[in-house]
Structures are given as structure tokens and as C-alpha cells.
CSV table of C-alpha atoms and ligand atoms in Angstrom, one decimal:
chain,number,residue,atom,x,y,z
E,1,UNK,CA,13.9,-4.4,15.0
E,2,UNK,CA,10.9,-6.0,13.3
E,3,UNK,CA,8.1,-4.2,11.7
E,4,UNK,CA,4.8,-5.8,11.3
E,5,UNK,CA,1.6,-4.3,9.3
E,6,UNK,CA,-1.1,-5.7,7.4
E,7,UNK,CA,-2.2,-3.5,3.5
E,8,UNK,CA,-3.4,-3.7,1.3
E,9,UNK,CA,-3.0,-3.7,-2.5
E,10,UNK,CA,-1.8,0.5,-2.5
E,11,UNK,CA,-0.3,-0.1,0.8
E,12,UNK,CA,-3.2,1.2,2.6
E,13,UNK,CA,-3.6,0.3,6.3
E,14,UNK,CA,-6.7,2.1,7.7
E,15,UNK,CA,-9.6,4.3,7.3
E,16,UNK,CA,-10.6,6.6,10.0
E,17,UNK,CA,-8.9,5.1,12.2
E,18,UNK,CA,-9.9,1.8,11.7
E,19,UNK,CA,-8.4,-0.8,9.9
E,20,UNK,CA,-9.9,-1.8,6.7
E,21,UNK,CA,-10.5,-5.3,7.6
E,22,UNK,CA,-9.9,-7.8,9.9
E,23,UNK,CA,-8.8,-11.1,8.8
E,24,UNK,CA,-8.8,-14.0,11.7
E,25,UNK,CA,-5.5,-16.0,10.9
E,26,UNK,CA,-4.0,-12.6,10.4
E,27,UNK,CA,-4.9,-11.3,13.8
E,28,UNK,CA,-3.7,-14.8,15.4
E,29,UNK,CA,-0.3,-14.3,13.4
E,30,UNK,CA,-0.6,-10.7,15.1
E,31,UNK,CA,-0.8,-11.9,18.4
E,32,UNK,CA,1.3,-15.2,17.9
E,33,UNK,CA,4.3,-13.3,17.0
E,34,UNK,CA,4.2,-10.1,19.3
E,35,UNK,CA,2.8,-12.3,22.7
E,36,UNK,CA,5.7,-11.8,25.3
E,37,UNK,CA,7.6,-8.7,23.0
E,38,UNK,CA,7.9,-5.2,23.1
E,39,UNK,CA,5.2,-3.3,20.7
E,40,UNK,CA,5.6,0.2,19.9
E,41,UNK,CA,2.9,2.6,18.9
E,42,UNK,CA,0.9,5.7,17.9
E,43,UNK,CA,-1.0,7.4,20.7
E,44,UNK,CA,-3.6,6.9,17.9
E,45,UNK,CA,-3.1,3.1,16.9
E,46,UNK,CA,-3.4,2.6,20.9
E,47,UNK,CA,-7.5,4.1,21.1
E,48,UNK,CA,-8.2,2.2,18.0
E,49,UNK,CA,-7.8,-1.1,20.2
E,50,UNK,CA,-11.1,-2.3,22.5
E,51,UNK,CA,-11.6,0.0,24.8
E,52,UNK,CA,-8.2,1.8,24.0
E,53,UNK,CA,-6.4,-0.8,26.5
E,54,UNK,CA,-3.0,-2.2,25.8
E,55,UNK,CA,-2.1,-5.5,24.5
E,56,UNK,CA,-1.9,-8.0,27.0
E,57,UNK,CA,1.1,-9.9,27.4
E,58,UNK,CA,3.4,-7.5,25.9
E,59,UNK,CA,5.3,-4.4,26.8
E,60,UNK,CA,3.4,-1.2,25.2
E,61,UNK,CA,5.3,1.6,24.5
E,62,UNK,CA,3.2,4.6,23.2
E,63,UNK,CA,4.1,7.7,21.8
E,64,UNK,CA,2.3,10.9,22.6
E,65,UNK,CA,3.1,14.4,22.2
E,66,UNK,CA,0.9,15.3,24.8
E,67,UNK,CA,2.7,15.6,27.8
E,68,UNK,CA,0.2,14.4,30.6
E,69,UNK,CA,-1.3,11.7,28.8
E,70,UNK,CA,-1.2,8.3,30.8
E,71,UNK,CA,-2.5,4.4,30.3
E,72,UNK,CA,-1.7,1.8,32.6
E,73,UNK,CA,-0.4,-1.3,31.5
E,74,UNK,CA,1.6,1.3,28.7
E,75,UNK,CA,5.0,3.2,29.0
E,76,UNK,CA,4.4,6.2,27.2
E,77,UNK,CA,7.2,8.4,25.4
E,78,UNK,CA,6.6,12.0,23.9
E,79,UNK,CA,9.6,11.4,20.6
E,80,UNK,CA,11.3,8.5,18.7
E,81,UNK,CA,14.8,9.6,20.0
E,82,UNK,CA,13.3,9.2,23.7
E,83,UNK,CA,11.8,5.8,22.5
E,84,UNK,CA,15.1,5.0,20.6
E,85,UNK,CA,16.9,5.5,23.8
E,86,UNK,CA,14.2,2.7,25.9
E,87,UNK,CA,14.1,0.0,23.3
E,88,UNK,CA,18.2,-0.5,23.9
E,89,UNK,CA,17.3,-2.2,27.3
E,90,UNK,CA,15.2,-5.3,25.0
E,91,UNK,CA,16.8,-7.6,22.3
E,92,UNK,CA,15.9,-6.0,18.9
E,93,UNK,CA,14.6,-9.0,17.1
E,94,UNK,CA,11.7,-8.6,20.4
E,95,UNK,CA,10.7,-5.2,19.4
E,96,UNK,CA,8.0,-5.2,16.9
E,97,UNK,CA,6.6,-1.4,15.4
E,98,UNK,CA,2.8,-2.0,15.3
E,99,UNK,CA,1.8,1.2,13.8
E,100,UNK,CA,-0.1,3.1,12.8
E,101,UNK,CA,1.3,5.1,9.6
E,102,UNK,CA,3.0,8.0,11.6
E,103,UNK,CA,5.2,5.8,13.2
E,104,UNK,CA,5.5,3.8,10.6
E,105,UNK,CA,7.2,6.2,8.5
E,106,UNK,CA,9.3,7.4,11.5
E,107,UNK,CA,10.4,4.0,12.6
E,108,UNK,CA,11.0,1.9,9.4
E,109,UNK,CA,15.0,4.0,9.0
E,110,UNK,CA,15.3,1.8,12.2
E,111,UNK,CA,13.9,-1.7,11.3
E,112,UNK,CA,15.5,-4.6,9.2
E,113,UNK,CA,12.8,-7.3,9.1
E,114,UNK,CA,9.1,-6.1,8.0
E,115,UNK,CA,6.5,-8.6,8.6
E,116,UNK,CA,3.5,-8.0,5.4
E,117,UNK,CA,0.4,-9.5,5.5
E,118,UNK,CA,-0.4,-8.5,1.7
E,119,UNK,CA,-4.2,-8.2,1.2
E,120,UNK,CA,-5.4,-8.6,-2.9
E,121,UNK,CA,-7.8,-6.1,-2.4
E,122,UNK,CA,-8.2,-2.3,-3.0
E,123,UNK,CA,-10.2,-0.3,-0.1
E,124,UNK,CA,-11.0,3.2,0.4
E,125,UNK,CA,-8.2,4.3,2.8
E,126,UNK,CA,-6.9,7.3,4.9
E,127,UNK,CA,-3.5,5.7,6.2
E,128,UNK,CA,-0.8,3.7,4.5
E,129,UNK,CA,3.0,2.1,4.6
E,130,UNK,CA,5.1,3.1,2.5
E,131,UNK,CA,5.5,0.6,-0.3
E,132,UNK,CA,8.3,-1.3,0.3
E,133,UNK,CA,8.7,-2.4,-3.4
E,134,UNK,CA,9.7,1.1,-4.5
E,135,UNK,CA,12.2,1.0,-1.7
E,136,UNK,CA,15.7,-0.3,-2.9
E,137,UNK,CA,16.7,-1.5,0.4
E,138,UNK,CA,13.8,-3.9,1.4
E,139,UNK,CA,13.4,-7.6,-0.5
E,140,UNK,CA,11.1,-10.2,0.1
E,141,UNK,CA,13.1,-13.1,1.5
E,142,UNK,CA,9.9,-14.8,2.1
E,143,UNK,CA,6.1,-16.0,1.2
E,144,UNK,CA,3.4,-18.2,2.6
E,145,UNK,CA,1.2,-19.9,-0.5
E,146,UNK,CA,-2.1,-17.8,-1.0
E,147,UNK,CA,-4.4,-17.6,1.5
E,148,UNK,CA,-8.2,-16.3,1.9
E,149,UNK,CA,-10.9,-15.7,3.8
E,150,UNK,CA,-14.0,-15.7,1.6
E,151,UNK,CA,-13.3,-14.3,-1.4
E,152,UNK,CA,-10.6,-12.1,-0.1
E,153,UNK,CA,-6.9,-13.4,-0.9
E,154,UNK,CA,-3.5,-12.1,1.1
E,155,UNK,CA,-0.2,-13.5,1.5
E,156,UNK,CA,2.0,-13.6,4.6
E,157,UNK,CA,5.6,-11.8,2.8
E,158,UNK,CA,8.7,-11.3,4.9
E,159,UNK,CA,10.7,-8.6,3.8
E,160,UNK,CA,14.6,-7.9,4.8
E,161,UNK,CA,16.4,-4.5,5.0
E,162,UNK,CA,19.6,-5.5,2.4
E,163,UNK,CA,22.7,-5.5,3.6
E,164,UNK,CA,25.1,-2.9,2.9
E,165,UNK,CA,27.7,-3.6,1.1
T,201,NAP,N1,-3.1,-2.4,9.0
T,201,NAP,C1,-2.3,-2.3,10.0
T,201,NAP,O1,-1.5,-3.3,10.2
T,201,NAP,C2,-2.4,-1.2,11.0
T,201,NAP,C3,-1.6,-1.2,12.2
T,201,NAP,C4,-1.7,-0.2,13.1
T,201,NAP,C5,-2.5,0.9,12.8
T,201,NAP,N2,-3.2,0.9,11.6
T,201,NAP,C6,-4.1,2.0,11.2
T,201,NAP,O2,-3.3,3.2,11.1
T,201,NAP,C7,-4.2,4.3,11.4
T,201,NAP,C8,-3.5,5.2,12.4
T,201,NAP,O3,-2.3,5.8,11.9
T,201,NAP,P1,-1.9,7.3,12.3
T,201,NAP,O4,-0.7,7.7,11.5
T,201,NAP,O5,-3.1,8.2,12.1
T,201,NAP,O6,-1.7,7.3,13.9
T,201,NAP,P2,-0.5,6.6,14.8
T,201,NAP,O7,0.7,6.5,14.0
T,201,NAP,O8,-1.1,5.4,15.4
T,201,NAP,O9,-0.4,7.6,16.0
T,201,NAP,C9,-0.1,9.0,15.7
T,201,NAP,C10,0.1,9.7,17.0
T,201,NAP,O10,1.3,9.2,17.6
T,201,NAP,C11,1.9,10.3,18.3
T,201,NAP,N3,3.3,10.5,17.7
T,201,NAP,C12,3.7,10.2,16.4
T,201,NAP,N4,4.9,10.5,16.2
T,201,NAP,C13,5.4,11.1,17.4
T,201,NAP,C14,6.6,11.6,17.8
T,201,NAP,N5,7.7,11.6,17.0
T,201,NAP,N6,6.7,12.0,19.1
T,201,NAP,C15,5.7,12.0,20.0
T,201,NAP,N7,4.4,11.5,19.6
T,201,NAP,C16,4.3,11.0,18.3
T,201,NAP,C17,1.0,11.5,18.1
T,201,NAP,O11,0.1,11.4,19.2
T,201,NAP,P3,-0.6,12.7,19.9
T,201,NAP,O12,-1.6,13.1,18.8
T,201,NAP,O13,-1.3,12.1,21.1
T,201,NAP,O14,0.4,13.7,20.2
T,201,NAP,C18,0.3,11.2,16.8
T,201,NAP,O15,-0.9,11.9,16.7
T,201,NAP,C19,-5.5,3.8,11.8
T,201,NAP,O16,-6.4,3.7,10.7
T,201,NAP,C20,-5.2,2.4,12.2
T,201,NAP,O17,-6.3,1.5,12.2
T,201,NAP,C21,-3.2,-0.1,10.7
């Protein structure tokens, strides 16, 4: 199962729900890789999109602890066990966690590849991943050369879940 998130240099993600910026070749690397895939995500992440609609041309799953909550074009779940339990019908390496930090935190025990777009910059943020070079089990097994947009700069990092020995 994939994870994919963009933060920023403290691992923040977004700021009232919002994210803290919005880089074009990031979001077409966003919707390149998750186009015809399974995303899951917060009830939250979901109204942060236009309009609080669904991605096109993927399978949504939402969680929601709110039991009469409904969105076409979304399957919605109400806990990760019920979720867990859903996702065994779709090839893991096409599930792809989108966020935001709630089920971030919650999925990541469950995810072996995380997809980083690593922003050099330091915003004022509410939300955040956790940081995945504190984390003994995650490596980067791979980087794009430096990128920007204006005078931001961010790097595309894969990072692998290490395998047990
Ligand atoms: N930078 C990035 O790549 C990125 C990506 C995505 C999101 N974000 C940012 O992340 C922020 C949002 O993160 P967040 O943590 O506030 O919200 P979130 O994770 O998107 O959604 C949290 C909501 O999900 C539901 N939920 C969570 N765990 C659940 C469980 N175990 N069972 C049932 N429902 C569950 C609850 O919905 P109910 O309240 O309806 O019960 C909860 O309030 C925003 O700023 C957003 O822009 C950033």
C-alpha cells in the first residue's frame, strides 16, 4: 500500500484545512500516479477538494465517523478496520492513502512505499506527517534532482518501509 503526501521542511502538510501550497508539477504527479487507483481519505481531506467532490477517475474511499454521511462518486467507511477489510478486494501497490494527517498517522503501520514531495520551505502549519527520517523503518530508496517553482525548491523522494529481517 502506497502513501503519497506532499511537506514541507517540519513535515507540515496543511493549514486550516488547506494545504500550504500548491505546486503545478506536484499536483500533475498527484494525479498521474493515483488516475485509475483506489484513494483513501479523511472525511476532512475530502471537503478540502473543489466543491468537496471526489477525484475523478479513481475509487474514493472516505472515512467518516458520522454515520449518515454520504457523497456520490465516494464509498464511505466509519473505521480503518472496516476500510482494512475493503481495500483486500484491490491490488495493494493501487491503493494510495491521500491524507490528510489523521489518517496519515493511522494508515502509515499499513503502507510500505511513501511517495514525498519534499518542499525546502518552512510555513505556518496546523497538520503534519510524521517525519519519516526519525522513523527507523522508512529509507529513501529514491530522489528526483531539485526542482522549483519560483523560488520555492522540493524534491520528489521515494521512501521504502525496510524489510524485516
Ligand atoms: N500536503 C498533503 O499532501 C496533504 C494531503 C491531504 C490533506 N492535507 C491536509 O491535511 C489537513 C487535514 O488533515 P486532518 O487530520 O485534519 O483531516 P483528515 O485526516 O483529512 O480527516 C479527518 C477525519 O476523518 C475521519 N476519520 C479519521 N479517522 C477515522 C476513523 N478511524 N474512523 C472513522 N472516521 C475517521 C473523521 O471524520 P468525521 O469528523 O467526519 O468523523 C475525521 O474528522 C488539511 O490541512 C489538508 O489540506 C495535506
Amino acid at each position: 500500500m502506497n502513501i503519497i503526501v506532499a511537506a514541507d521542511k517540519n513535515w507540515g502538510i496543511g493549514y486550516q484545512n488547506k494545504l500550504l501550497v500548491s505546486i503545478p508539477s506536484d499536483m500533475k504527479f498527484f494525479r498521474e500516479t493515483t488516475t485509475g487507483k483506489v484513494v483513501v481519505m479523511g472525511r476532512k481531506t475530502l471537503e478540502s477538494f473543489p466543491n468537496g467532490l471526489p477525484l475523478a477517475m479513481r475509487t474514493n474511499i472516505v472515512l467518516t465517523r458520522k454515520t449518515d454521511y454520504q457523497v456520490k462518486g465516494a464509498l464511505i467507511f466509519h473505521s480503518v478496520e472496516e476500510v482494512l477489510e475493503e481495500l483486500k478486494k484491490y491490488d495493494s501497490e493501487d491503493i494510495y492513502v491521500i491524507g490528510g494527517e489523521e489518517i496519515y498517522r493511522e494508515f502509515l503501520p499499513y503502507c510500505d512505499v511513501a511517495h514525498v514531495t519534499k518542499i525546502d520551505h518552512e510555513y505556518f502549519a496546523d497538520a503534519f506527517f510524521p517525519d519519516l527520517d526519525r522513523e527507523q523503518d522508512w529509507v529513501v530508496t529514491a530522489d528526483s534532482e531539485e526542482q522549483t517553482y519560483f523560488d520555492l525548491e522540493y524534491t520528489f523522494l521515494r521512501y521504502e518501509r525496510r524489510p524485516k529481517n
